[in-house]
CSV table of C-alpha atoms in Angstrom, one decimal:
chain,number,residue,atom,x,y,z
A,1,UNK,CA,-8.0,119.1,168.8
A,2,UNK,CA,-9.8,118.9,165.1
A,3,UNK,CA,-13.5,116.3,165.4
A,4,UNK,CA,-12.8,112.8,164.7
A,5,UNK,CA,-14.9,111.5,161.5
A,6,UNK,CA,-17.7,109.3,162.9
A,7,UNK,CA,-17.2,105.8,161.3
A,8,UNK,CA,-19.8,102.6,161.7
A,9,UNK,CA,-21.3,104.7,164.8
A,10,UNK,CA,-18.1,105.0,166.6
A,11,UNK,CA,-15.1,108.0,166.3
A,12,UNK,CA,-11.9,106.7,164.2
A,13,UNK,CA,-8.6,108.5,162.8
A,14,UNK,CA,-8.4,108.5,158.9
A,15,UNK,CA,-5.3,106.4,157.0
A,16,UNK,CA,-2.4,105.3,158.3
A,17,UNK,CA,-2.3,107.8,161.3
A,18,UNK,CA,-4.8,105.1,162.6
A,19,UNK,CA,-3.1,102.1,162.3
A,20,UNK,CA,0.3,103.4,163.3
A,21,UNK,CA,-0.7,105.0,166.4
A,22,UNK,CA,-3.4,102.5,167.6
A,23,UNK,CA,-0.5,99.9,167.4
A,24,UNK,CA,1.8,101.9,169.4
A,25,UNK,CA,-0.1,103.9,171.3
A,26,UNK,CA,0.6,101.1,174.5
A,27,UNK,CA,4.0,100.7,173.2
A,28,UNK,CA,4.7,104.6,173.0
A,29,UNK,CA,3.4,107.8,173.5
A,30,UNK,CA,2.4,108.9,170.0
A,31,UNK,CA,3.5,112.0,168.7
A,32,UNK,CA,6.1,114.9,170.4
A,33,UNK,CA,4.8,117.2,173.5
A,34,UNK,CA,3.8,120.1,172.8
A,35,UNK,CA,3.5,121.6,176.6
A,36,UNK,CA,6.4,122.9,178.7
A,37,UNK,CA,6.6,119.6,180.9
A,38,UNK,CA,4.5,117.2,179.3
A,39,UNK,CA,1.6,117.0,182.8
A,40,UNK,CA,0.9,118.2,186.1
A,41,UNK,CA,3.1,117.6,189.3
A,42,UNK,CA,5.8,119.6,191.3
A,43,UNK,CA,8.6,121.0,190.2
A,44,UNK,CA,10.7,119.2,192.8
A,45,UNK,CA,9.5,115.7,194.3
A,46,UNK,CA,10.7,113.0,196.7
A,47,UNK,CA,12.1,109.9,195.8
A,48,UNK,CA,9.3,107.8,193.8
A,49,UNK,CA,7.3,105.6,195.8
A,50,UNK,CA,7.3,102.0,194.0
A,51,UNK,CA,6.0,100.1,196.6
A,52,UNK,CA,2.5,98.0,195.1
A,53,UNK,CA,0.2,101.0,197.0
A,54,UNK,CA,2.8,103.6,195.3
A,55,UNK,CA,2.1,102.0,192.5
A,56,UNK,CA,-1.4,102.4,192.2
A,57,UNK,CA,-1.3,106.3,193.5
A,58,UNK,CA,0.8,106.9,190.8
A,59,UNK,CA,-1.0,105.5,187.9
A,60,UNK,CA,-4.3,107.1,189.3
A,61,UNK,CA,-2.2,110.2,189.0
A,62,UNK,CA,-1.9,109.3,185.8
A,63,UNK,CA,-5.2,108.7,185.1
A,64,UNK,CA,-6.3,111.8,186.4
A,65,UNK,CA,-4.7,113.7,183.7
A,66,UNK,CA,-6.0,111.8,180.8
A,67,UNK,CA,-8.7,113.4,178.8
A,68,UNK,CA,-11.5,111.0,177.6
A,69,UNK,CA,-11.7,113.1,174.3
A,70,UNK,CA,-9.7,110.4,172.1
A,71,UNK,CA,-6.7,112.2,172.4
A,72,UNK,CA,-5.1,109.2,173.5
A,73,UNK,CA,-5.1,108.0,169.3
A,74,UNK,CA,-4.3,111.8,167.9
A,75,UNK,CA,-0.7,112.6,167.6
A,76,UNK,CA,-1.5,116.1,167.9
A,77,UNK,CA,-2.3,115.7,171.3
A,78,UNK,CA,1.6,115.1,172.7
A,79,UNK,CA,3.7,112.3,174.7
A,80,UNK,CA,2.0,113.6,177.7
A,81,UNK,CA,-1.0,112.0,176.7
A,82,UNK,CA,0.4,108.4,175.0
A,83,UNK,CA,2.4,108.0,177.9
A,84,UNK,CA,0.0,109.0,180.7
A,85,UNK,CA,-2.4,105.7,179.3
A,86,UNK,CA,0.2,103.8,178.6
A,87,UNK,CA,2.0,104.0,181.9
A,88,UNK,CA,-1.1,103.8,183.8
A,89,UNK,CA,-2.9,100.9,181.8
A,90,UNK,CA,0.6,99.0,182.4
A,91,UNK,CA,1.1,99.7,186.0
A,92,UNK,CA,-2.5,98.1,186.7
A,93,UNK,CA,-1.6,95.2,184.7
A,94,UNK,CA,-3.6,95.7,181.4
A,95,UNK,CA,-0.4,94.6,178.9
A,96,UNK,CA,-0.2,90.7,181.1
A,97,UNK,CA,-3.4,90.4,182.2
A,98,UNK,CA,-3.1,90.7,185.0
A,99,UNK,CA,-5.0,91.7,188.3
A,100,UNK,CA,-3.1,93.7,191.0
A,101,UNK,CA,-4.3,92.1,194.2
A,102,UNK,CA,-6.7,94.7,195.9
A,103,UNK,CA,-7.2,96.8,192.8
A,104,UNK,CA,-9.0,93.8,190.5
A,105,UNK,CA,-11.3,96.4,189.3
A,106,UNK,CA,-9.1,99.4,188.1
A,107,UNK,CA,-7.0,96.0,186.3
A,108,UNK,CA,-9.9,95.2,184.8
A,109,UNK,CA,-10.8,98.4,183.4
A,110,UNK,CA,-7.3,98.6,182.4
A,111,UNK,CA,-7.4,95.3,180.5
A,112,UNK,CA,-10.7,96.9,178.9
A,113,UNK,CA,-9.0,100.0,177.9
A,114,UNK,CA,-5.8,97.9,176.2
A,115,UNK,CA,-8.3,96.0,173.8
A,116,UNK,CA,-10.1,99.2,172.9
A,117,UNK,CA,-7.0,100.5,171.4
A,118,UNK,CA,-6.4,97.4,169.6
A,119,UNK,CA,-9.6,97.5,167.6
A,120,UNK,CA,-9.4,101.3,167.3
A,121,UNK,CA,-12.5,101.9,169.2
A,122,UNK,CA,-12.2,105.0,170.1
A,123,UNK,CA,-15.3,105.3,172.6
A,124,UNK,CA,-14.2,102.3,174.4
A,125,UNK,CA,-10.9,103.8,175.4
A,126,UNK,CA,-12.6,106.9,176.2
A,127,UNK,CA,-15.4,105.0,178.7
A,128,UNK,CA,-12.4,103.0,180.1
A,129,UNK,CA,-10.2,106.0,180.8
A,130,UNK,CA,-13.7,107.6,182.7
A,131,UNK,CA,-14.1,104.1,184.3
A,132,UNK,CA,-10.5,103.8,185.5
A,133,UNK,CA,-11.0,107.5,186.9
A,134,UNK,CA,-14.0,107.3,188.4
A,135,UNK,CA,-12.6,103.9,190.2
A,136,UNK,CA,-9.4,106.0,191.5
A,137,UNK,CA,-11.6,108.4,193.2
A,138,UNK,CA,-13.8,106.0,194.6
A,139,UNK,CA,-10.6,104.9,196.5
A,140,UNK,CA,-9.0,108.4,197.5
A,141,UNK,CA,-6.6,107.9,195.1
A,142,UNK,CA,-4.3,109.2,194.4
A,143,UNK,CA,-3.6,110.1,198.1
A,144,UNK,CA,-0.2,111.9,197.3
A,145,UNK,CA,0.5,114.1,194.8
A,146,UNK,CA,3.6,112.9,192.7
A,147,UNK,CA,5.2,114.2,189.7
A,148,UNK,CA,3.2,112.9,186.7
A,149,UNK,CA,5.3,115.9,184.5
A,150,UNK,CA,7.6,114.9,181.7
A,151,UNK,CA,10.6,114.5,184.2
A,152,UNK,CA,8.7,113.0,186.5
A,153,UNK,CA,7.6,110.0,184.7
A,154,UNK,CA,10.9,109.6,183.6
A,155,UNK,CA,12.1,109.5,187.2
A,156,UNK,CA,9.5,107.1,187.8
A,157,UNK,CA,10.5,105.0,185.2
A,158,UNK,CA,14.1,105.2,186.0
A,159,UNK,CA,13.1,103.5,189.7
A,160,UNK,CA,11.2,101.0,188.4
A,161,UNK,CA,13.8,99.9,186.1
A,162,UNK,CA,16.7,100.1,188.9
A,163,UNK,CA,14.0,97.9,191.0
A,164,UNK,CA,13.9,95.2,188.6
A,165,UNK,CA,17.5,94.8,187.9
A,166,UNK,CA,18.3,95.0,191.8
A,167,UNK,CA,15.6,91.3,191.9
A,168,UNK,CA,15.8,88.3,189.9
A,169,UNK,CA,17.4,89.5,186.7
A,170,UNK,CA,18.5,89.1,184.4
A,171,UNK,CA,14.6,87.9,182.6
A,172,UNK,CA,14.1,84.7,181.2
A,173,UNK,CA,11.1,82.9,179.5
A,174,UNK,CA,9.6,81.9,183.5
A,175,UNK,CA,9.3,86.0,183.3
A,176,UNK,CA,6.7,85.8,180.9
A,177,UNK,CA,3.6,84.1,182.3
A,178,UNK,CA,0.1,86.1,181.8
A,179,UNK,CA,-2.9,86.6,183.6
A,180,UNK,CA,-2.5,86.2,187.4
A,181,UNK,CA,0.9,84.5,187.2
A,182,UNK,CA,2.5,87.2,185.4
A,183,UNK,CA,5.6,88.5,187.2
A,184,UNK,CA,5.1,91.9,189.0
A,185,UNK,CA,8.4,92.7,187.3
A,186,UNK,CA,7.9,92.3,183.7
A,187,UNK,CA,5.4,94.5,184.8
A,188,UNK,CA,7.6,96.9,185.9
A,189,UNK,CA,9.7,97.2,183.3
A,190,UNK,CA,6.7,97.4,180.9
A,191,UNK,CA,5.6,100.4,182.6
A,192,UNK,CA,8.9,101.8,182.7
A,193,UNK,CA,9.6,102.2,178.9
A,194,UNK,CA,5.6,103.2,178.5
A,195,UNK,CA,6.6,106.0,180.6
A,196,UNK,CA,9.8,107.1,178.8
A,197,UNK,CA,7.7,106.9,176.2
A,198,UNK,CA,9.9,105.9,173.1
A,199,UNK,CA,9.0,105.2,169.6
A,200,UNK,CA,6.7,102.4,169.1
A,201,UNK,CA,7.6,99.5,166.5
A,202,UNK,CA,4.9,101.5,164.0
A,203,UNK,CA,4.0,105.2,163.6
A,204,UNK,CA,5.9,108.2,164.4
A,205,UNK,CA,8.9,109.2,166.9
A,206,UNK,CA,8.2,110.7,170.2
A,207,UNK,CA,10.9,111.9,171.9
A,208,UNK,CA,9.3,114.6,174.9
A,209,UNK,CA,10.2,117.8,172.7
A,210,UNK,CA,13.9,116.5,172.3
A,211,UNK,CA,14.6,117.4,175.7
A,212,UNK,CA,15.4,113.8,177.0
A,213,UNK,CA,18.2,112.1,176.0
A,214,UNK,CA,17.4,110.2,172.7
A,215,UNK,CA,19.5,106.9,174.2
A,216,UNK,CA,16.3,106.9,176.4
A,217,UNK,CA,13.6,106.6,173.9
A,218,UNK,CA,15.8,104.0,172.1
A,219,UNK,CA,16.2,101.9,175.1
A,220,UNK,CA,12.7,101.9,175.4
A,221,UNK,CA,11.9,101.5,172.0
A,222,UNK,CA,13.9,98.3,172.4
A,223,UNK,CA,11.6,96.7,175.5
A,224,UNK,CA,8.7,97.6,173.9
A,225,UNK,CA,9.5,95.7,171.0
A,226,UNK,CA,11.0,92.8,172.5
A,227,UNK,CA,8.2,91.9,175.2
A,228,UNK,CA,5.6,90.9,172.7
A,229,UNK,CA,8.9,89.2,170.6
A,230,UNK,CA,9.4,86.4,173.2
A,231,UNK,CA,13.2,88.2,173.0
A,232,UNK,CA,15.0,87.8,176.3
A,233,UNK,CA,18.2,88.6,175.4
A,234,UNK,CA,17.1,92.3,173.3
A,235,UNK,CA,15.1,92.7,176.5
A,236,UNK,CA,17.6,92.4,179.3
A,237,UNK,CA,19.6,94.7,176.5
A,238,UNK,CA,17.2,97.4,176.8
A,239,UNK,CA,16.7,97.0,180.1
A,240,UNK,CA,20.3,97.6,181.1
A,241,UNK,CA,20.6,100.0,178.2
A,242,UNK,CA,18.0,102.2,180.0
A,243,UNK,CA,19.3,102.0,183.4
A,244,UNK,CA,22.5,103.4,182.0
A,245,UNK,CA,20.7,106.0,180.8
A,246,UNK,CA,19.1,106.6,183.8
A,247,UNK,CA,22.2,106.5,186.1
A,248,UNK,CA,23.6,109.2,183.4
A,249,UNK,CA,21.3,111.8,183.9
């Protein structure tokens, strides 16, 4: 990965590559894969545990791949990366506030790391990706091993989308409350389409080397842009849009 300029003390990203991925970056993975599966994890895996604790393990997972090198803002780095942080931040809460119950610290750091990206500090996502880490470890998690490769996020995402749709769905305005009222499933789905990883609402495409199904990124595409839009009806769109998708692969 080529050095970062040093700018007022702290590493940024030169021109418009700054400002297009920082935006997207929790809304997308930024940039295309350039790995053969896009993370670690096996080759075959049991059905995703989404349970709260399964939850956690698997964004720790997550975690645990991340490099605290900045790669998270370089689109040279791959989806792998994007979508790593933005799975994980989501799944602890970082995008509603939110604190899971039990795991108020890793929610914090996550919160931490979410407004490091949005004033492109750099070293701040970097120290709350170490934090977030170092807080997973200091738990024993993760405690399984599940598939944090390409397809395996996308598997992951696929149950937490089925999840949702199988509660209280379709989601309405009561769906959006923040902080510690914010509904587990919004949530949910947030994670879900940080996973698939789809192009964010500014900067480039990423669609895992072209070897998912582009209806997937676009379904994504289309929650990620209509949670911070207030817009239930695109939302439920994308939501069954992906689900769809998922049930086609």
């Amino acid at each position: 990965m080529r050095a970062m300029p040093i700018v007022g003390g702290r590493r940024s990203l030169p021109g418009r590559a700054v400002v297009g991925c920082a935006l997207s970056v929790l809304l997308a993975a930024c940039g295309s894969s350039t790995t053969a599966d896009g993370g670690s994890g096996p080759s075959a895996a049991a059905a995703p545990d989404i349970s709260q604790s399964g939850r956690m393990d698997y964004a720790c997972a997550l975690v645990r791949d991340l490099p605290a090198d900045g790669s998270v803002f370089d689109p040279e780095a791959g989806s792998a990366v994007g979508a790593g942080f933005a799975g994980a931040v989501r799944l602890f809460g970082a995008l509603t506030g939110s604190h899971v119950p039990g795991y108020e610290s890793l929610s914090a750091h996550a919160v931490d790391a979410l407004g490091s990206t949005t004033t492109l500090d750099i070293d701040g996502v970097d120290a709350s990706i170490t934090a977030m880490a170092d807080d997973c470890a200091a738990r024993g998690l993760p405690e399984d091993t599940p598939d944090v490769s390409r397809s395996g996020r996308v598997d992951y995402a696929c149950a937490l989308i089925a999840d949702a749709r199988a509660g209280d769905y379709p989601l309405g305005r009561s769906n959006f409350a923040v902080h510690d009222e914010a509904d587990p499933t919004l949530t949910a789905v947030a994670a879900a389409a940080g996973l698939i990883a789809g192009p964010g609402p500014v900067g480039g495409a990423s669609h895992l080397d072209g070897t998912i199904d582009e209806g997937l990124d676009a379904s994504a595409a289309t929650i990620n842009e209509a949670i911070p839009a207030l817009d239930f009806e695109r939302l439920n769109s994308g939501i069954d849009a992906l689900a769809t998708g998922c049930a086609q692969r």
